[in-house]
PDB file of C-alpha atoms in Angstrom:
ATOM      1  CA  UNK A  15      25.402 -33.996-106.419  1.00 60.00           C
ATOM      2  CA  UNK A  16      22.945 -34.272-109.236  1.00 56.00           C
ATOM      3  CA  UNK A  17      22.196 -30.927-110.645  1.00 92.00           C
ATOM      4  CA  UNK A  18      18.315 -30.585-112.130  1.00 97.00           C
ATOM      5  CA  UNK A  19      16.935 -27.374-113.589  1.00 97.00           C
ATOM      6  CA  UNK A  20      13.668 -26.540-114.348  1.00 98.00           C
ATOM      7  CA  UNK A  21      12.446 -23.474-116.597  1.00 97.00           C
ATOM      8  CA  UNK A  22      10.254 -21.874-116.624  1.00 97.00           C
ATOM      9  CA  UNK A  23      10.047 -21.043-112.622  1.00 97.00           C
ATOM     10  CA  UNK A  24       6.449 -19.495-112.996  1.00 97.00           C
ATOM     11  CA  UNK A  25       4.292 -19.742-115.910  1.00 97.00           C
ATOM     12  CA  UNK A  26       0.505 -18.074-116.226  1.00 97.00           C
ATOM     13  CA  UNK A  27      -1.742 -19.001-118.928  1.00 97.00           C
ATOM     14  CA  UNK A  28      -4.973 -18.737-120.097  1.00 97.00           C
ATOM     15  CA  UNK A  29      -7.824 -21.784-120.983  1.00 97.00           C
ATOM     16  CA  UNK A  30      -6.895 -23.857-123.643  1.00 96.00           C
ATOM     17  CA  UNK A  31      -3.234 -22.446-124.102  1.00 96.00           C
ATOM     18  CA  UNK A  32      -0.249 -24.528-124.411  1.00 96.00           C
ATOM     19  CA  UNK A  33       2.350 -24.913-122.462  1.00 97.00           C
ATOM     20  CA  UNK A  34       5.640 -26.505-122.301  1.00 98.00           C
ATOM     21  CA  UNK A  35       7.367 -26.941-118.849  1.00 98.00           C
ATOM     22  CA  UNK A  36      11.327 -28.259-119.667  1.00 98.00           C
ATOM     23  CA  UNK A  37      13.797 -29.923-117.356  1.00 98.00           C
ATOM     24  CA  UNK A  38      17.698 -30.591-117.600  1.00 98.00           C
ATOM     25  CA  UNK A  39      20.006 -33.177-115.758  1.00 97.00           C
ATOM     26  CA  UNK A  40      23.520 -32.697-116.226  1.00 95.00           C
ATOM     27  CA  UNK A  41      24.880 -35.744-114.257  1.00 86.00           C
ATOM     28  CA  UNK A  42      24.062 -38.636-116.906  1.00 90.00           C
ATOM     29  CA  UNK A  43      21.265 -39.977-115.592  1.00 92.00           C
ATOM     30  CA  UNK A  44      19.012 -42.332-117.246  1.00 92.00           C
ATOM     31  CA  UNK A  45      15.874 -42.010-115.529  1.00 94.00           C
ATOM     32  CA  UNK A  46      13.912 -39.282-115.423  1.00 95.00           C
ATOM     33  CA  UNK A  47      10.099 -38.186-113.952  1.00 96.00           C
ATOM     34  CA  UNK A  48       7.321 -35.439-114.426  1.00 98.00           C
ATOM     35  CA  UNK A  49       5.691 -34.941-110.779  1.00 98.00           C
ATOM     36  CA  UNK A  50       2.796 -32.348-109.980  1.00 98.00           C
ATOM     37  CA  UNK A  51       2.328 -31.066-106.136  1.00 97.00           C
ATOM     38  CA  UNK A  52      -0.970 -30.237-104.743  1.00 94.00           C
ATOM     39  CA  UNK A  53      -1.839 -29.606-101.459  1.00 85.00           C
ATOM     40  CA  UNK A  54      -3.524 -33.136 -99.905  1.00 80.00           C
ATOM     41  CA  UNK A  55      -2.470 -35.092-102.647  1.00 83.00           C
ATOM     42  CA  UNK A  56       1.358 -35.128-102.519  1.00 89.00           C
ATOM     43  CA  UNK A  57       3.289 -35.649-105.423  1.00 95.00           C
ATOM     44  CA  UNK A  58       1.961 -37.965-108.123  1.00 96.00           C
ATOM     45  CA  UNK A  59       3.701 -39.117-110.867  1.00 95.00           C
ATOM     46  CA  UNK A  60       2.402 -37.534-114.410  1.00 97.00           C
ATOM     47  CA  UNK A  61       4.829 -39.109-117.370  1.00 97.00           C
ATOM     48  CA  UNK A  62       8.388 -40.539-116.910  1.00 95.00           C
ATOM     49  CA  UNK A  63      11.734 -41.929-118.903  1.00 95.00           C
ATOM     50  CA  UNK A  64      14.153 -44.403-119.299  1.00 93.00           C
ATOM     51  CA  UNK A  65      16.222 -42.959-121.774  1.00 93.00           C
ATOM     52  CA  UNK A  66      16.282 -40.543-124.768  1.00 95.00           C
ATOM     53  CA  UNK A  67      12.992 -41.405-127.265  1.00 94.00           C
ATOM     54  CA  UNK A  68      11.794 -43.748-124.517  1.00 95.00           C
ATOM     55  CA  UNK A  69       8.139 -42.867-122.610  1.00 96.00           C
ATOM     56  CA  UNK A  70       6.107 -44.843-119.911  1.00 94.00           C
ATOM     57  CA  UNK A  71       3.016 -42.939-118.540  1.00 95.00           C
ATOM     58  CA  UNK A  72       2.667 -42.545-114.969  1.00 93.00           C
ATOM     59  CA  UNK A  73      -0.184 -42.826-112.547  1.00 93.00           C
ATOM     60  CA  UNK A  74      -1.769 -38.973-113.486  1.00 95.00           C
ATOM     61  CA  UNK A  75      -1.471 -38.444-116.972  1.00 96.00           C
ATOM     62  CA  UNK A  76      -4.296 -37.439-118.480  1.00 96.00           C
ATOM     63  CA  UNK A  77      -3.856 -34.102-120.215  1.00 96.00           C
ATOM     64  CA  UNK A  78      -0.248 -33.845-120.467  1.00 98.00           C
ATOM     65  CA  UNK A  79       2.087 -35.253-122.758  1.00 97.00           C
ATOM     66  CA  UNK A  80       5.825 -35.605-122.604  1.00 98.00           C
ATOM     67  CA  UNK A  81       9.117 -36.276-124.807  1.00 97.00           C
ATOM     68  CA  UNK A  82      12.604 -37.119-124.024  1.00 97.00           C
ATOM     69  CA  UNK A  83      14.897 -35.566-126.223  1.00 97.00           C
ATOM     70  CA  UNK A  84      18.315 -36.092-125.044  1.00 97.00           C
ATOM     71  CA  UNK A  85      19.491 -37.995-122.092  1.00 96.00           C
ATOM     72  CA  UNK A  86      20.039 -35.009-120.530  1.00 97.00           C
ATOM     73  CA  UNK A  87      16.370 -32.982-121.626  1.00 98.00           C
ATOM     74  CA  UNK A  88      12.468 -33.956-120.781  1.00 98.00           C
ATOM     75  CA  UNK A  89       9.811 -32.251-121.395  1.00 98.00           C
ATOM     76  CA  UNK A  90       6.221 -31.990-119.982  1.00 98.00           C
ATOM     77  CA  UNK A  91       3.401 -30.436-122.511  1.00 98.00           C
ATOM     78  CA  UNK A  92       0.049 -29.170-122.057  1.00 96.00           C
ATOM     79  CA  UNK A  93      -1.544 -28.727-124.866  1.00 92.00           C
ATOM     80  CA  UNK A  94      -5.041 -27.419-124.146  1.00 95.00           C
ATOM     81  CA  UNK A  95      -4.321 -26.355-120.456  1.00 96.00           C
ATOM     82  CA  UNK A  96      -7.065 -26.339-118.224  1.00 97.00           C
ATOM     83  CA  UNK A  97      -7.548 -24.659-114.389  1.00 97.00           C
ATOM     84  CA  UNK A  98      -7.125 -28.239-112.859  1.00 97.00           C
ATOM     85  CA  UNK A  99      -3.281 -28.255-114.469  1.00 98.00           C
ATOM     86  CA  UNK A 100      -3.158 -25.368-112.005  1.00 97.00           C
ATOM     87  CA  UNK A 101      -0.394 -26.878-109.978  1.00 98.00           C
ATOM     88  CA  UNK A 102       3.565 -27.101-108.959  1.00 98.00           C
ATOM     89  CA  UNK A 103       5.525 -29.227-110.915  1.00 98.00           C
ATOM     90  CA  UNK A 104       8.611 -31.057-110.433  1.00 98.00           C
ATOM     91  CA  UNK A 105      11.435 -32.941-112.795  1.00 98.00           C
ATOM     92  CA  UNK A 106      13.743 -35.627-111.132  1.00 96.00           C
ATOM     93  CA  UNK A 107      16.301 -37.652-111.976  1.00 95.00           C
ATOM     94  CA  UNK A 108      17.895 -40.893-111.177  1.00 93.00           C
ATOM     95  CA  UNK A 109      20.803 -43.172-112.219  1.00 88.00           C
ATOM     96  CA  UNK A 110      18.971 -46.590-112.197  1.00 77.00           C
ATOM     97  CA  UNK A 111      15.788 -48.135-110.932  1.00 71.00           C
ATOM     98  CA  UNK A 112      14.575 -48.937-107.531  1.00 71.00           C
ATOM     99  CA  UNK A 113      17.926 -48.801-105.229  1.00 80.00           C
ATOM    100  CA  UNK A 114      18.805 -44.992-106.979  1.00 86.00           C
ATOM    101  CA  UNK A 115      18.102 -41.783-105.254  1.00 91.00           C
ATOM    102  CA  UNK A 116      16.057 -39.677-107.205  1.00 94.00           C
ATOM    103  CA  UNK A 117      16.984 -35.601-107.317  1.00 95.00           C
ATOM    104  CA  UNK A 118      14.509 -32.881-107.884  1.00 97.00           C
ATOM    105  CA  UNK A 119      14.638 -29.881-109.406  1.00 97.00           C
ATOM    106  CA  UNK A 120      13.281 -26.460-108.029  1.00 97.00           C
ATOM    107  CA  UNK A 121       9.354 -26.841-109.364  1.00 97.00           C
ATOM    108  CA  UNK A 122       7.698 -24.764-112.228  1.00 98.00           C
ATOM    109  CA  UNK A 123       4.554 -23.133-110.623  1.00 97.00           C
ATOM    110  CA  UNK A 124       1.644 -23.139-113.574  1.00 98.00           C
ATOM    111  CA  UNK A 125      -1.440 -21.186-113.181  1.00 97.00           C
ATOM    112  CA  UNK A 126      -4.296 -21.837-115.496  1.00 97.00           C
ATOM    113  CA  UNK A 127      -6.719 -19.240-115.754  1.00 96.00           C
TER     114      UNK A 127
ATOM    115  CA  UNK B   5      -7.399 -45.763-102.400  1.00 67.00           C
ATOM    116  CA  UNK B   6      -4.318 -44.202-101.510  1.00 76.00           C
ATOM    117  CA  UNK B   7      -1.544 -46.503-101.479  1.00 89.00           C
ATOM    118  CA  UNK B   8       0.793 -44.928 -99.188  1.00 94.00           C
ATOM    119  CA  UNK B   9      -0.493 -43.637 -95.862  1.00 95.00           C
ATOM    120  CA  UNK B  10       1.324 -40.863 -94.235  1.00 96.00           C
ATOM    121  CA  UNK B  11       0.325 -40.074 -90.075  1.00 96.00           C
ATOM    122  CA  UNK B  12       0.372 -37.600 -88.817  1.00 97.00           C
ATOM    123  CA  UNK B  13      -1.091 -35.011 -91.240  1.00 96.00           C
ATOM    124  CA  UNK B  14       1.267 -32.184 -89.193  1.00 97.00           C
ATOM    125  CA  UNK B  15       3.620 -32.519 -86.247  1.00 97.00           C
ATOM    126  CA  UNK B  16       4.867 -29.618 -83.363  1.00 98.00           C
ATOM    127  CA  UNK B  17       7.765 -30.389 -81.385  1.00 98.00           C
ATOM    128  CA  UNK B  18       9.941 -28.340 -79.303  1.00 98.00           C
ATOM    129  CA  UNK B  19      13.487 -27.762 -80.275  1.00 98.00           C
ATOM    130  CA  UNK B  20      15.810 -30.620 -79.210  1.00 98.00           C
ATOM    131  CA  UNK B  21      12.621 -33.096 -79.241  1.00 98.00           C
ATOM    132  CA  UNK B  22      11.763 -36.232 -80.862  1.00 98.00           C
ATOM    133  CA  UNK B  23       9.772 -35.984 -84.048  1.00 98.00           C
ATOM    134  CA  UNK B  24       8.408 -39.298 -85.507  1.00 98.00           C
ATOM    135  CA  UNK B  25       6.498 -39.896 -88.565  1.00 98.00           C
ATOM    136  CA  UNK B  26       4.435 -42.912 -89.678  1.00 98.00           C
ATOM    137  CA  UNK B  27       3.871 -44.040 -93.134  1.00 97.00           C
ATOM    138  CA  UNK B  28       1.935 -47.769 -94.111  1.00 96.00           C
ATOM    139  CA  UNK B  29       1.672 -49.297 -97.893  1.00 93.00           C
ATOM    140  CA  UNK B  30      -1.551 -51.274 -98.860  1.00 90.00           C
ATOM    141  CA  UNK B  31       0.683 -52.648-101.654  1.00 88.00           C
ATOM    142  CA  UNK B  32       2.440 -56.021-100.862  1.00 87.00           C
ATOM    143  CA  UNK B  33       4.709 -54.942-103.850  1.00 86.00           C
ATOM    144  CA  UNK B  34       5.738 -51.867-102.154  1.00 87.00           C
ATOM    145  CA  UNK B  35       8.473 -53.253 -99.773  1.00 83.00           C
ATOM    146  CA  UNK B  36      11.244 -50.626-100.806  1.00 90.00           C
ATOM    147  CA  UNK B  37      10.679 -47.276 -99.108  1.00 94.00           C
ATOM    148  CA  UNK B  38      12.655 -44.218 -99.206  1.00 96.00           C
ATOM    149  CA  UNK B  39      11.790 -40.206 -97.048  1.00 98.00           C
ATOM    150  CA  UNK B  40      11.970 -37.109 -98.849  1.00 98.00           C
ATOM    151  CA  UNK B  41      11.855 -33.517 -96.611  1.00 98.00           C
ATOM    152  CA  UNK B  42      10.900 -30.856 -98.973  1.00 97.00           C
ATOM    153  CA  UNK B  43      11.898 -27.146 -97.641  1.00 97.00           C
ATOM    154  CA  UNK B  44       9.360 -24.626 -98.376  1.00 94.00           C
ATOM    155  CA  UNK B  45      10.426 -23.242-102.071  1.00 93.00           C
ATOM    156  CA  UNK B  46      12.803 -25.767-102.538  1.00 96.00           C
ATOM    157  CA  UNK B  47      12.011 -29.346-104.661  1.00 96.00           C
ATOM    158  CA  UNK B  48      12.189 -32.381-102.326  1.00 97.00           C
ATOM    159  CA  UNK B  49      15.459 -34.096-101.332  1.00 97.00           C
ATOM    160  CA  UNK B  50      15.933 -37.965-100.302  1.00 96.00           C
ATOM    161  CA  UNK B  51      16.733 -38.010 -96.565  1.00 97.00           C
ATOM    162  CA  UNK B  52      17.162 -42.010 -96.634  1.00 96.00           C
ATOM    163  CA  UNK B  53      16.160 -45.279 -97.750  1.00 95.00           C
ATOM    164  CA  UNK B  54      15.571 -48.456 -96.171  1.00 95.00           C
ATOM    165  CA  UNK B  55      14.597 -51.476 -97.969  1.00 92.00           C
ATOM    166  CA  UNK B  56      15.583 -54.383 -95.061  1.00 92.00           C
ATOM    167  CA  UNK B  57      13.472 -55.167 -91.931  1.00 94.00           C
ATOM    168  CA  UNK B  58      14.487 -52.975 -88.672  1.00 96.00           C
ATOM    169  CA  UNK B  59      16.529 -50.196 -88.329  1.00 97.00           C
ATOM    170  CA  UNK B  60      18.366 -47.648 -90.018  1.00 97.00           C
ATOM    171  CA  UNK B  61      20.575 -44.968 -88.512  1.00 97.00           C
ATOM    172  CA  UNK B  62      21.971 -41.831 -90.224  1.00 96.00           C
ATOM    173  CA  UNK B  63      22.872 -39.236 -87.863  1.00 97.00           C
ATOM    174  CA  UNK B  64      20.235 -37.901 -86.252  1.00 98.00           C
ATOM    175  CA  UNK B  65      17.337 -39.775 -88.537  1.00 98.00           C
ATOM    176  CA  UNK B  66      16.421 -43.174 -87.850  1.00 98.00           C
ATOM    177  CA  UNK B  67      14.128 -45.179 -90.105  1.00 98.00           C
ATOM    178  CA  UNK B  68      12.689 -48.438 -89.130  1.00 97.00           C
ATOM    179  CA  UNK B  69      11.017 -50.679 -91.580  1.00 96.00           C
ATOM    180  CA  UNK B  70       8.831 -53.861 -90.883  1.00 95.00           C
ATOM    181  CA  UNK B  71       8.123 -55.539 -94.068  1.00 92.00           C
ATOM    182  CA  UNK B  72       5.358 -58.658 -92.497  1.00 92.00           C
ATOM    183  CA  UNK B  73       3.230 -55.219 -91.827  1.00 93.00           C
ATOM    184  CA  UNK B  74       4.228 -52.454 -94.453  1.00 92.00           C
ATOM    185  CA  UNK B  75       4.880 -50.248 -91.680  1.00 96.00           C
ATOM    186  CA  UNK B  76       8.280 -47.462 -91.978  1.00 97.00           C
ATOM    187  CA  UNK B  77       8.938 -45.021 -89.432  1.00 98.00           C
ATOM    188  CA  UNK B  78      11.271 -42.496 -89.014  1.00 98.00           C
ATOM    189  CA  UNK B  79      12.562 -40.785 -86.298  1.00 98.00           C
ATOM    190  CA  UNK B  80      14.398 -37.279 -86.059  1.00 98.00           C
ATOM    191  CA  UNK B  81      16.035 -36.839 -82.665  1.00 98.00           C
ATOM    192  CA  UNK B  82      17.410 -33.420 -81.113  1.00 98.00           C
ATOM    193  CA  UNK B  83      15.419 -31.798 -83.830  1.00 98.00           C
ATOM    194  CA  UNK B  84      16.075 -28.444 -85.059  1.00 97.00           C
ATOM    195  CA  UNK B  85      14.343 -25.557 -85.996  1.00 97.00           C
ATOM    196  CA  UNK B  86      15.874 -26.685 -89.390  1.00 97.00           C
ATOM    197  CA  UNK B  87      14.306 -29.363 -89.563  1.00 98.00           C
ATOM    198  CA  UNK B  88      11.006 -27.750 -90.051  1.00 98.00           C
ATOM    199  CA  UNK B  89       9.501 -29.084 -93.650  1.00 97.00           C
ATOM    200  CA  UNK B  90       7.082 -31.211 -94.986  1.00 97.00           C
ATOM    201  CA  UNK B  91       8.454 -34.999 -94.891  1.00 98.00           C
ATOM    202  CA  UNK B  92       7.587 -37.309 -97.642  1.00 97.00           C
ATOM    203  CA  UNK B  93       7.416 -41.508 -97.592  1.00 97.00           C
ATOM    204  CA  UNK B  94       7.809 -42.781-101.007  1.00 95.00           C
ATOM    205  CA  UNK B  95       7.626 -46.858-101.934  1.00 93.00           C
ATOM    206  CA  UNK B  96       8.712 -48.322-104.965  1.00 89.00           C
ATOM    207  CA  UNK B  97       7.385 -51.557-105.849  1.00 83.00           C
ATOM    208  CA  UNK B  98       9.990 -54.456-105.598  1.00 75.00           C
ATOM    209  CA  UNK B  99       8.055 -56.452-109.121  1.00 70.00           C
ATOM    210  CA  UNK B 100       9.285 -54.370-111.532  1.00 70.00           C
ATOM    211  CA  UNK B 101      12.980 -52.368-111.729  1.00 73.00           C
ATOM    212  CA  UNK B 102      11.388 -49.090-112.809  1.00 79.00           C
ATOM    213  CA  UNK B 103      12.450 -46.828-110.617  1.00 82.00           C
ATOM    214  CA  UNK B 104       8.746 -45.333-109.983  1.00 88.00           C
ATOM    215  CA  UNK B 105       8.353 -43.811-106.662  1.00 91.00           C
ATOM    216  CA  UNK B 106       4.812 -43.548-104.618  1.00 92.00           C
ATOM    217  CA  UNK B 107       4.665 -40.803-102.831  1.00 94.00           C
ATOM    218  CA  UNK B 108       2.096 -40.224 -99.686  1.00 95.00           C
ATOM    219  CA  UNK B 109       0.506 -37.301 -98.527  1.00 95.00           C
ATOM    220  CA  UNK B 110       3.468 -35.739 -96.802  1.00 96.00           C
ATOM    221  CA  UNK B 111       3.854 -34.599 -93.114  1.00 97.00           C
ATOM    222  CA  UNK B 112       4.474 -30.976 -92.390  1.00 97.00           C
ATOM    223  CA  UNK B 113       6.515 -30.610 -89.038  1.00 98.00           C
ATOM    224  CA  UNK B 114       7.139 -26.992 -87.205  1.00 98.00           C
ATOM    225  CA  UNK B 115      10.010 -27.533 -84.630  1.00 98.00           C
ATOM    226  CA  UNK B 116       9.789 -24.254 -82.065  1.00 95.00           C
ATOM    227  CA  UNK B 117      12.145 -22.995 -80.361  1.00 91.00           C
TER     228      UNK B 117
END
């Protein structure tokens, strides 16, 4: 099974700070996604890759920026954070488009005060 | 407007009962649909897909899918107090191989014993 990691787990910040929220897949995936949680919204889909140096932006990303470093590394960045980034965010992976399973990894919780 | 509709918004059923869960696209691109049950703490996990009219069986889980309305079910018989977790319908849309999943509202069921 896909193995996704997420770090940091929790994260607190002020207004304005910056933040960067970093995700690893070590099963050779291709794809991979930037999700936030929030209660009545689901999950929504903030930034996500095809491959290393590739970026498409995803349905919520105002605010956030990401890069894909490796195949194996993405990362989500906040660079003036604000209390509506207050939020739990997820990293997943998959091996190919629209057929592939995608596999989550535990959530970083970010709290913006 | 929301373009995947999750019913009910929450779901009690007793142990060993039927739990069904509704989810309709407004998208005529989203005809590929997957569930996800997220465990509280955890990051959510694919339970199945099912991208061809009818049904789907997998155990205890069955998914039906009717593509003229955008409708997907799913059904968890015999459920278990295991079971208990929010339950996610995702679509991805069928135009374009990008592996981008929309994600509704969720469902949270309680199974009691």
């Amino acid at each position: 099974e896909a193995a996704v990691t997420q770090s940091p787990r929790n994260k607190v910040t002020v207004t304005g700070g910056n933040v960067t929220l970093s995700c690893r897949q070590t099963n050779s995936h291709n794809y991979m996604y930037w999700y936030r949680q929030d209660t009545g919204h689901g999950l929504r889909l903030i930034h996500y890759s095809y491959g290393a140096g590739n970026l498409q932006i995803g349905d919520v990303p105002d605010g956030y920026k990401a890069t894909r470093t490796t195949q194996e590394d993405f990362f989500l960045l906040l660079e003036l954070a604000s209390p509506s980034q207050t939020s739990l965010y997820f990293c997943a992976s998959s091996d190919q488009g629209n057929y592939a399973e995608q596999f989550f990894g535990p959530g970083t919780r970010l709290t913006v005060l | 407007q929301q373009k995947v509709q999750q019913s009910p918004e929450s779901l009690s059923v007793p142990e060993g009962g039927m739990a069904s869960f509704n989810c309709t696209s407004s998208d005529r691109n989203f005809q590929y649909f997957w569930w996800y049950r997220q465990h509280s703490g955890e990051g959510p996990k694919a339970l199945m897909s099912i991208f061809s009219d009818g049904d789907k069986k997998e155990g205890r889980f069955t998914a039906h899918l009717n593509k003229a309305s955008l409708h997907v079910s799913l059904h968890i018989r015999d459920s278990q107090p295991s079971d208990s977790a929010l339950y996610f319908c995702a679509a991805s849309d069928t135009g374009a191989n990008t592996g981008k999943l929309t994600f509704g509202h969720g469902t949270i069921l309680r199974v009691h014993p």
